[in-house]
mmCIF file of C-alpha atoms and ligand atoms in Angstrom:
data_model
loop_
_atom_site.group_PDB
_atom_site.id
_atom_site.type_symbol
_atom_site.label_atom_id
_atom_site.label_comp_id
_atom_site.label_asym_id
_atom_site.label_seq_id
_atom_site.Cartn_x
_atom_site.Cartn_y
_atom_site.Cartn_z
ATOM 1 C CA MET A 1 17.277 1.633 20.395
ATOM 2 C CA ASN A 2 16.796 -1.983 19.549
ATOM 3 C CA LYS A 3 13.256 -2.063 18.232
ATOM 4 C CA ASN A 4 12.068 -2.162 14.627
ATOM 5 C CA ILE A 5 8.973 -0.060 14.030
ATOM 6 C CA ILE A 6 6.307 0.206 11.310
ATOM 7 C CA PHE A 7 4.275 3.390 10.843
ATOM 8 C CA LEU A 8 0.947 2.487 9.293
ATOM 9 C CA GLY A 9 -1.697 5.030 8.300
ATOM 10 C CA PRO A 10 -3.460 6.688 5.377
ATOM 11 C CA PRO A 11 -1.814 9.261 3.099
ATOM 12 C CA GLY A 12 -1.325 12.446 5.111
ATOM 13 C CA SER A 13 -1.783 10.849 8.545
ATOM 14 C CA GLY A 14 1.664 12.100 9.616
ATOM 15 C CA LYS A 15 3.913 9.066 9.101
ATOM 16 C CA GLY A 16 6.753 11.117 7.632
ATOM 17 C CA THR A 17 6.371 13.969 10.142
ATOM 18 C CA GLN A 18 6.467 11.627 13.143
ATOM 19 C CA ALA A 19 9.311 9.504 11.734
ATOM 20 C CA GLN A 20 11.441 12.651 11.338
ATOM 21 C CA LYS A 21 10.845 13.546 14.976
ATOM 22 C CA LEU A 22 11.709 10.066 16.181
ATOM 23 C CA ILE A 23 14.965 9.827 14.228
ATOM 24 C CA SER A 24 16.104 13.204 15.493
ATOM 25 C CA ASP A 25 15.692 11.966 19.097
ATOM 26 C CA PHE A 26 16.733 8.330 18.766
ATOM 27 C CA ASN A 27 19.257 6.265 16.879
ATOM 28 C CA LEU A 28 16.996 4.783 14.189
ATOM 29 C CA VAL A 29 17.073 4.607 10.399
ATOM 30 C CA HIS A 30 14.076 6.096 8.561
ATOM 31 C CA LEU A 31 13.052 3.945 5.607
ATOM 32 C CA SER A 32 10.302 5.767 3.700
ATOM 33 C CA THR A 33 9.407 3.846 0.567
ATOM 34 C CA GLY A 34 7.829 6.971 -0.950
ATOM 35 C CA ASP A 35 11.068 8.970 -0.421
ATOM 36 C CA ILE A 36 13.189 6.095 -1.730
ATOM 37 C CA ILE A 37 11.104 5.886 -4.918
ATOM 38 C CA ARG A 38 11.043 9.673 -5.428
ATOM 39 C CA ASN A 39 14.860 9.701 -5.159
ATOM 40 C CA ALA A 40 15.147 6.790 -7.600
ATOM 41 C CA ILE A 41 12.981 8.737 -10.072
ATOM 42 C CA LYS A 42 15.166 11.817 -9.654
ATOM 43 C CA GLN A 43 18.271 9.728 -10.311
ATOM 44 C CA LYS A 44 16.589 7.973 -13.262
ATOM 45 C CA THR A 45 17.506 4.498 -11.986
ATOM 46 C CA LYS A 46 15.834 1.403 -13.462
ATOM 47 C CA THR A 47 13.543 1.128 -10.414
ATOM 48 C CA GLY A 48 12.735 4.830 -10.669
ATOM 49 C CA LEU A 49 11.715 4.481 -14.303
ATOM 50 C CA GLN A 50 9.575 1.422 -13.526
ATOM 51 C CA ALA A 51 7.856 3.181 -10.619
ATOM 52 C CA LYS A 52 7.350 6.682 -12.030
ATOM 53 C CA ASP A 53 3.907 6.330 -13.616
ATOM 54 C CA PHE A 54 2.499 4.449 -10.632
ATOM 55 C CA ILE A 55 3.591 6.978 -8.009
ATOM 56 C CA ASN A 56 2.641 10.025 -10.081
ATOM 57 C CA ASN A 57 -0.861 8.639 -10.554
ATOM 58 C CA GLY A 58 -1.355 7.687 -6.908
ATOM 59 C CA LEU A 59 -1.241 3.950 -7.584
ATOM 60 C CA LEU A 60 0.838 1.400 -5.708
ATOM 61 C CA VAL A 61 4.131 0.356 -7.236
ATOM 62 C CA PRO A 62 3.976 -3.425 -7.940
ATOM 63 C CA ASP A 63 4.777 -5.584 -4.906
ATOM 64 C CA GLU A 64 7.749 -7.331 -6.484
ATOM 65 C CA ILE A 65 9.627 -4.067 -7.158
ATOM 66 C CA ILE A 66 8.974 -2.574 -3.759
ATOM 67 C CA ILE A 67 9.704 -5.767 -1.792
ATOM 68 C CA ASN A 68 13.138 -6.142 -3.404
ATOM 69 C CA LEU A 69 13.901 -2.490 -2.717
ATOM 70 C CA VAL A 70 12.980 -2.710 0.965
ATOM 71 C CA LYS A 71 14.762 -6.023 1.472
ATOM 72 C CA GLU A 72 17.938 -4.464 0.102
ATOM 73 C CA LYS A 73 17.656 -1.409 2.393
ATOM 74 C CA ILE A 74 16.884 -3.436 5.515
ATOM 75 C CA LEU A 75 19.706 -5.893 4.953
ATOM 76 C CA ALA A 76 22.118 -3.011 4.299
ATOM 77 C CA THR A 77 21.699 -1.588 7.810
ATOM 78 C CA LYS A 78 22.619 -3.004 11.204
ATOM 79 C CA GLN A 79 20.658 -0.281 12.993
ATOM 80 C CA CYS A 80 17.016 -0.565 13.986
ATOM 81 C CA PHE A 81 14.601 1.102 11.601
ATOM 82 C CA ILE A 82 11.258 2.816 11.126
ATOM 83 C CA LEU A 83 9.371 1.589 8.068
ATOM 84 C CA ASP A 84 7.220 4.455 6.784
ATOM 85 C CA GLY A 85 4.877 3.442 3.961
ATOM 86 C CA PHE A 86 5.779 -0.243 3.940
ATOM 87 C CA PRO A 87 4.107 -2.701 3.995
ATOM 88 C CA ARG A 88 1.057 -1.486 2.094
ATOM 89 C CA THR A 89 -0.435 -4.814 1.021
ATOM 90 C CA ILE A 90 -0.833 -8.177 2.711
ATOM 91 C CA VAL A 91 1.612 -9.637 0.174
ATOM 92 C CA GLN A 92 4.212 -7.068 1.335
ATOM 93 C CA GLY A 93 3.427 -7.823 5.010
ATOM 94 C CA LYS A 94 4.047 -11.520 4.452
ATOM 95 C CA ALA A 95 7.255 -10.836 2.517
ATOM 96 C CA LEU A 96 8.497 -8.591 5.328
ATOM 97 C CA ALA A 97 7.942 -11.384 7.840
ATOM 98 C CA GLU A 98 10.368 -13.529 5.823
ATOM 99 C CA ILE A 99 13.218 -10.995 6.138
ATOM 100 C CA ALA A 100 15.599 -11.839 8.979
ATOM 101 C CA ARG A 101 14.820 -8.639 10.964
ATOM 102 C CA PRO A 102 11.687 -9.037 13.083
ATOM 103 C CA ILE A 103 9.188 -6.191 13.535
ATOM 104 C CA ASP A 104 8.612 -5.318 17.192
ATOM 105 C CA ILE A 105 5.787 -2.814 16.965
ATOM 106 C CA VAL A 106 3.294 -1.375 14.475
ATOM 107 C CA ILE A 107 2.073 2.142 15.174
ATOM 108 C CA TYR A 108 -1.222 2.849 13.433
ATOM 109 C CA LEU A 109 -1.871 6.574 12.957
ATOM 110 C CA GLU A 110 -5.651 6.681 12.995
ATOM 111 C CA ILE A 111 -7.264 9.840 11.623
ATOM 112 C CA ASP A 112 -10.626 11.087 10.334
ATOM 113 C CA LEU A 113 -10.350 10.749 6.568
ATOM 114 C CA ASP A 114 -11.987 14.132 5.918
ATOM 115 C CA LYS A 115 -8.934 15.881 7.469
ATOM 116 C CA LEU A 116 -6.547 14.396 4.920
ATOM 117 C CA VAL A 117 -7.381 16.387 1.800
ATOM 118 C CA ASN A 118 -6.541 19.615 3.603
ATOM 119 C CA ARG A 119 -3.284 18.225 5.001
ATOM 120 C CA LEU A 120 -2.153 16.891 1.626
ATOM 121 C CA SER A 121 -3.217 19.781 -0.589
ATOM 122 C CA GLY A 122 -1.356 22.236 1.680
ATOM 123 C CA ARG A 123 1.750 20.108 2.013
ATOM 124 C CA LEU A 124 5.207 21.302 0.971
ATOM 125 C CA ILE A 125 8.172 18.929 0.983
ATOM 126 C CA CYS A 126 11.912 19.295 0.871
ATOM 127 C CA PRO A 127 13.147 17.566 -2.300
ATOM 128 C CA LYS A 128 16.521 16.928 -0.621
ATOM 129 C CA CYS A 129 15.739 15.499 2.848
ATOM 130 C CA GLY A 130 12.035 14.646 2.392
ATOM 131 C CA ARG A 131 10.835 16.667 5.403
ATOM 132 C CA SER A 132 7.131 17.676 5.251
ATOM 133 C CA TYR A 133 5.687 21.111 5.992
ATOM 134 C CA HIS A 134 2.235 22.647 5.597
ATOM 135 C CA GLU A 135 1.408 26.031 4.053
ATOM 136 C CA ILE A 136 -0.805 26.927 7.016
ATOM 137 C CA SER A 137 -0.366 24.577 9.974
ATOM 138 C CA MET A 138 3.354 23.682 9.805
ATOM 139 C CA ARG A 139 5.200 26.494 8.139
ATOM 140 C CA PRO A 140 8.991 26.451 7.781
ATOM 141 C CA LYS A 141 10.948 29.063 9.785
ATOM 142 C CA VAL A 142 11.783 30.938 6.562
ATOM 143 C CA ASP A 143 9.085 31.010 3.869
ATOM 144 C CA ASN A 144 9.487 28.193 1.341
ATOM 145 C CA LEU A 145 12.898 27.007 2.640
ATOM 146 C CA CYS A 146 13.592 23.745 4.465
ATOM 147 C CA ASP A 147 14.594 24.297 8.136
ATOM 148 C CA ASN A 148 16.998 21.393 7.845
ATOM 149 C CA ASP A 149 19.030 22.155 4.697
ATOM 150 C CA GLN A 150 17.561 25.408 3.271
ATOM 151 C CA SER A 151 16.458 23.742 -0.007
ATOM 152 C CA SER A 152 13.466 25.328 -1.780
ATOM 153 C CA LEU A 153 10.277 23.481 -0.885
ATOM 154 C CA ILE A 154 8.064 21.896 -3.553
ATOM 155 C CA LYS A 155 4.612 20.315 -3.895
ATOM 156 C CA ARG A 156 4.315 16.605 -4.601
ATOM 157 C CA ILE A 157 2.774 15.680 -7.975
ATOM 158 C CA ASP A 158 0.469 13.169 -6.261
ATOM 159 C CA ASP A 159 -0.918 15.826 -3.886
ATOM 160 C CA GLN A 160 -3.366 17.105 -6.539
ATOM 161 C CA PRO A 161 -7.056 16.500 -5.651
ATOM 162 C CA ASP A 162 -7.697 13.809 -8.316
ATOM 163 C CA LYS A 163 -4.546 11.899 -7.270
ATOM 164 C CA ILE A 164 -5.413 12.207 -3.573
ATOM 165 C CA LYS A 165 -8.766 10.540 -4.336
ATOM 166 C CA VAL A 166 -7.019 7.592 -6.024
ATOM 167 C CA ARG A 167 -4.539 7.247 -3.121
ATOM 168 C CA MET A 168 -7.376 7.157 -0.565
ATOM 169 C CA LYS A 169 -9.219 4.479 -2.520
ATOM 170 C CA THR A 170 -6.009 2.466 -2.873
ATOM 171 C CA TYR A 171 -5.375 2.791 0.865
ATOM 172 C CA LEU A 172 -8.854 1.619 1.821
ATOM 173 C CA GLU A 173 -8.806 -1.340 -0.544
ATOM 174 C CA GLN A 174 -5.234 -2.579 -0.232
ATOM 175 C CA THR A 175 -3.610 -1.259 2.951
ATOM 176 C CA LEU A 176 -6.408 -1.232 5.541
ATOM 177 C CA PRO A 177 -6.454 -5.083 5.770
ATOM 178 C CA LEU A 178 -2.966 -4.839 7.349
ATOM 179 C CA ILE A 179 -4.565 -3.496 10.525
ATOM 180 C CA ASN A 180 -6.178 -6.872 11.192
ATOM 181 C CA PHE A 181 -3.032 -8.639 10.037
ATOM 182 C CA TYR A 182 -0.962 -6.939 12.768
ATOM 183 C CA GLN A 183 -3.760 -6.902 15.339
ATOM 184 C CA ASN A 184 -3.800 -10.689 15.108
ATOM 185 C CA GLN A 185 -0.045 -10.683 15.792
ATOM 186 C CA LYS A 186 -0.714 -8.477 18.874
ATOM 187 C CA ILE A 187 1.887 -5.874 17.914
ATOM 188 C CA LEU A 188 -0.458 -3.095 16.702
ATOM 189 C CA TYR A 189 -0.905 0.099 18.758
ATOM 190 C CA VAL A 190 -3.427 2.760 17.746
ATOM 191 C CA ILE A 191 -2.532 6.456 18.063
ATOM 192 C CA ASP A 192 -5.006 9.329 17.623
ATOM 193 C CA ALA A 193 -3.386 11.206 14.721
ATOM 194 C CA ASN A 194 -6.078 13.928 14.662
ATOM 195 C CA GLN A 195 -4.207 15.741 17.427
ATOM 196 C CA GLU A 196 -1.525 18.426 17.166
ATOM 197 C CA SER A 197 1.740 16.985 15.898
ATOM 198 C CA GLN A 198 3.574 17.233 19.264
ATOM 199 C CA ASP A 199 0.706 15.471 21.073
ATOM 200 C CA VAL A 200 0.785 12.673 18.507
ATOM 201 C CA TYR A 201 4.538 12.362 19.100
ATOM 202 C CA ASN A 202 4.119 12.234 22.886
ATOM 203 C CA ASP A 203 1.557 9.435 22.508
ATOM 204 C CA ILE A 204 3.906 7.514 20.216
ATOM 205 C CA LYS A 205 6.700 7.746 22.774
ATOM 206 C CA LYS A 206 4.337 6.577 25.538
ATOM 207 C CA VAL A 207 3.514 3.488 23.505
ATOM 208 C CA LEU A 208 7.179 2.832 22.675
ATOM 209 C CA ARG A 209 8.057 3.097 26.364
ATOM 210 C CA LYS A 210 5.697 0.197 27.043
ATOM 211 C CA ILE A 211 8.014 -2.068 25.064
ATOM 212 C CA ASP A 212 11.365 -0.338 25.687
ATOM 213 C CA ASP A 213 12.373 1.866 28.669
ATOM 214 C CA ASN A 214 14.849 3.839 26.549
ATOM 215 C CA TYR A 215 12.185 5.850 24.715
HETATM 216 P P1 AP5 B 1 4.290 7.906 0.426
HETATM 217 O O1 AP5 B 1 5.298 8.931 0.141
HETATM 218 O O2 AP5 B 1 4.517 6.930 1.492
HETATM 219 O O3 AP5 B 1 2.911 8.644 0.620
HETATM 220 P P2 AP5 B 1 1.616 8.302 1.529
HETATM 221 O O4 AP5 B 1 1.563 7.005 2.220
HETATM 222 O O5 AP5 B 1 0.504 8.591 0.616
HETATM 223 O O6 AP5 B 1 1.768 9.185 2.733
HETATM 224 P P3 AP5 B 1 2.188 10.655 2.709
HETATM 225 O O7 AP5 B 1 3.673 10.757 2.594
HETATM 226 O O8 AP5 B 1 1.346 11.386 1.711
HETATM 227 O O9 AP5 B 1 1.691 11.134 4.143
HETATM 228 P P4 AP5 B 1 2.374 11.020 5.567
HETATM 229 O O10 AP5 B 1 1.556 10.083 6.381
HETATM 230 O O11 AP5 B 1 3.831 10.779 5.484
HETATM 231 O O12 AP5 B 1 2.079 12.491 6.100
HETATM 232 P P5 AP5 B 1 3.061 13.730 6.368
HETATM 233 O O13 AP5 B 1 3.818 13.504 7.615
HETATM 234 O O14 AP5 B 1 3.813 14.094 5.153
HETATM 235 O O15 AP5 B 1 3.995 7.081 -0.923
HETATM 236 C C1 AP5 B 1 3.790 7.755 -2.115
HETATM 237 C C2 AP5 B 1 3.600 6.763 -3.249
HETATM 238 O O16 AP5 B 1 4.754 5.917 -3.365
HETATM 239 C C3 AP5 B 1 2.425 5.799 -3.152
HETATM 240 O O17 AP5 B 1 1.226 6.386 -3.591
HETATM 241 C C4 AP5 B 1 2.903 4.675 -4.084
HETATM 242 O O18 AP5 B 1 2.779 5.055 -5.431
HETATM 243 C C5 AP5 B 1 4.377 4.609 -3.765
HETATM 244 N N1 AP5 B 1 4.658 3.692 -2.646
HETATM 245 C C6 AP5 B 1 5.220 4.024 -1.453
HETATM 246 N N2 AP5 B 1 5.300 2.939 -0.653
HETATM 247 C C7 AP5 B 1 4.801 1.895 -1.378
HETATM 248 C C8 AP5 B 1 4.600 0.538 -1.096
HETATM 249 N N3 AP5 B 1 4.947 -0.002 0.095
HETATM 250 N N4 AP5 B 1 4.037 -0.247 -2.056
HETATM 251 C C9 AP5 B 1 3.707 0.258 -3.269
HETATM 252 N N5 AP5 B 1 3.852 1.555 -3.599
HETATM 253 C C10 AP5 B 1 4.400 2.381 -2.648
HETATM 254 O O19 AP5 B 1 1.964 14.857 6.665
HETATM 255 C C11 AP5 B 1 1.079 15.305 5.676
HETATM 256 C C12 AP5 B 1 0.790 16.805 5.836
HETATM 257 O O20 AP5 B 1 0.108 17.030 7.057
HETATM 258 C C13 AP5 B 1 2.044 17.686 5.878
HETATM 259 O O21 AP5 B 1 1.747 18.883 5.267
HETATM 260 C C14 AP5 B 1 2.284 17.867 7.387
HETATM 261 O O22 AP5 B 1 2.967 19.076 7.647
HETATM 262 C C15 AP5 B 1 0.866 17.881 7.920
HETATM 263 N N6 AP5 B 1 0.738 17.311 9.257
HETATM 264 C C16 AP5 B 1 1.363 16.202 9.744
HETATM 265 N N7 AP5 B 1 0.975 15.954 11.008
HETATM 266 C C17 AP5 B 1 0.072 16.916 11.313
HETATM 267 C C18 AP5 B 1 -0.718 17.188 12.490
HETATM 268 N N8 AP5 B 1 -0.653 16.417 13.577
HETATM 269 N N9 AP5 B 1 -1.555 18.249 12.460
HETATM 270 C C19 AP5 B 1 -1.651 19.042 11.343
HETATM 271 N N10 AP5 B 1 -0.925 18.828 10.212
HETATM 272 C C20 AP5 B 1 -0.086 17.780 10.194
HETATM 273 MG MG1 MG B 2 5.195 10.422 3.875
#
């Protein structure tokens, strides 16, 4: 695969779920800024310590920190990548455009906002590989264990109702303007993310096939 992809969408729209599917079928690197920060916090790195209060309270980590982190990750790989959760502000979008790896396509996972609270409050994640599950709609094969590496699943601290509210507000105020930003560049494709996960995935592949026969 020789296309660099952005997944754009509100918290809980399925960015992580769809990225996991795509990397298991194609040779792409998954760069989830949320997962990268959560790992940095676990490892108590300087970036992790700087970011901890922001992420736990549902607020965006300052642009400067996150831009440096992503730049480092992108420049460290020769493979094509999926950016999941980056950019999230216009400042980040502009900084990304300066990095010497062009973005080929932005996939916007559009979803009715009232569906998101249920998706997020029922979410379970694997602390090791980052894979998402749902207590009701996407259960693991064995209760509470990751299908991938059998780690015990956990809830994310920012999936509590008051934090979800802050994340939604942050999304609407700071991230939504990126839709116009990429629409103007004519690389934005809209996917109906209200559908069943496999149908969302099929639609994503259809769109990718428009720009690359290999998908
Ligand atoms: P991040 O980890 O990126 O969180 P998010 O954007 O809020 O998105 P989520 O991971 O919550 O949702 P998702 O779209 O991946 O959905 P998922 O597939 O899991 O960021 C967390 C924090 O890190 C931010 O708040 C900020 O503090 C910081 N941060 C990260 N990037 C940053 C940046 N660029 N700048 C500054 N700060 C940054 O699915 C959700 C649930 O729904 C799961 O339970 C899943 O099983 C279920 N589900 C998925 N698809 C379907 C479906 N089709 N039908 C039914 N259920 C489904
Ligand atoms: Mg995610």
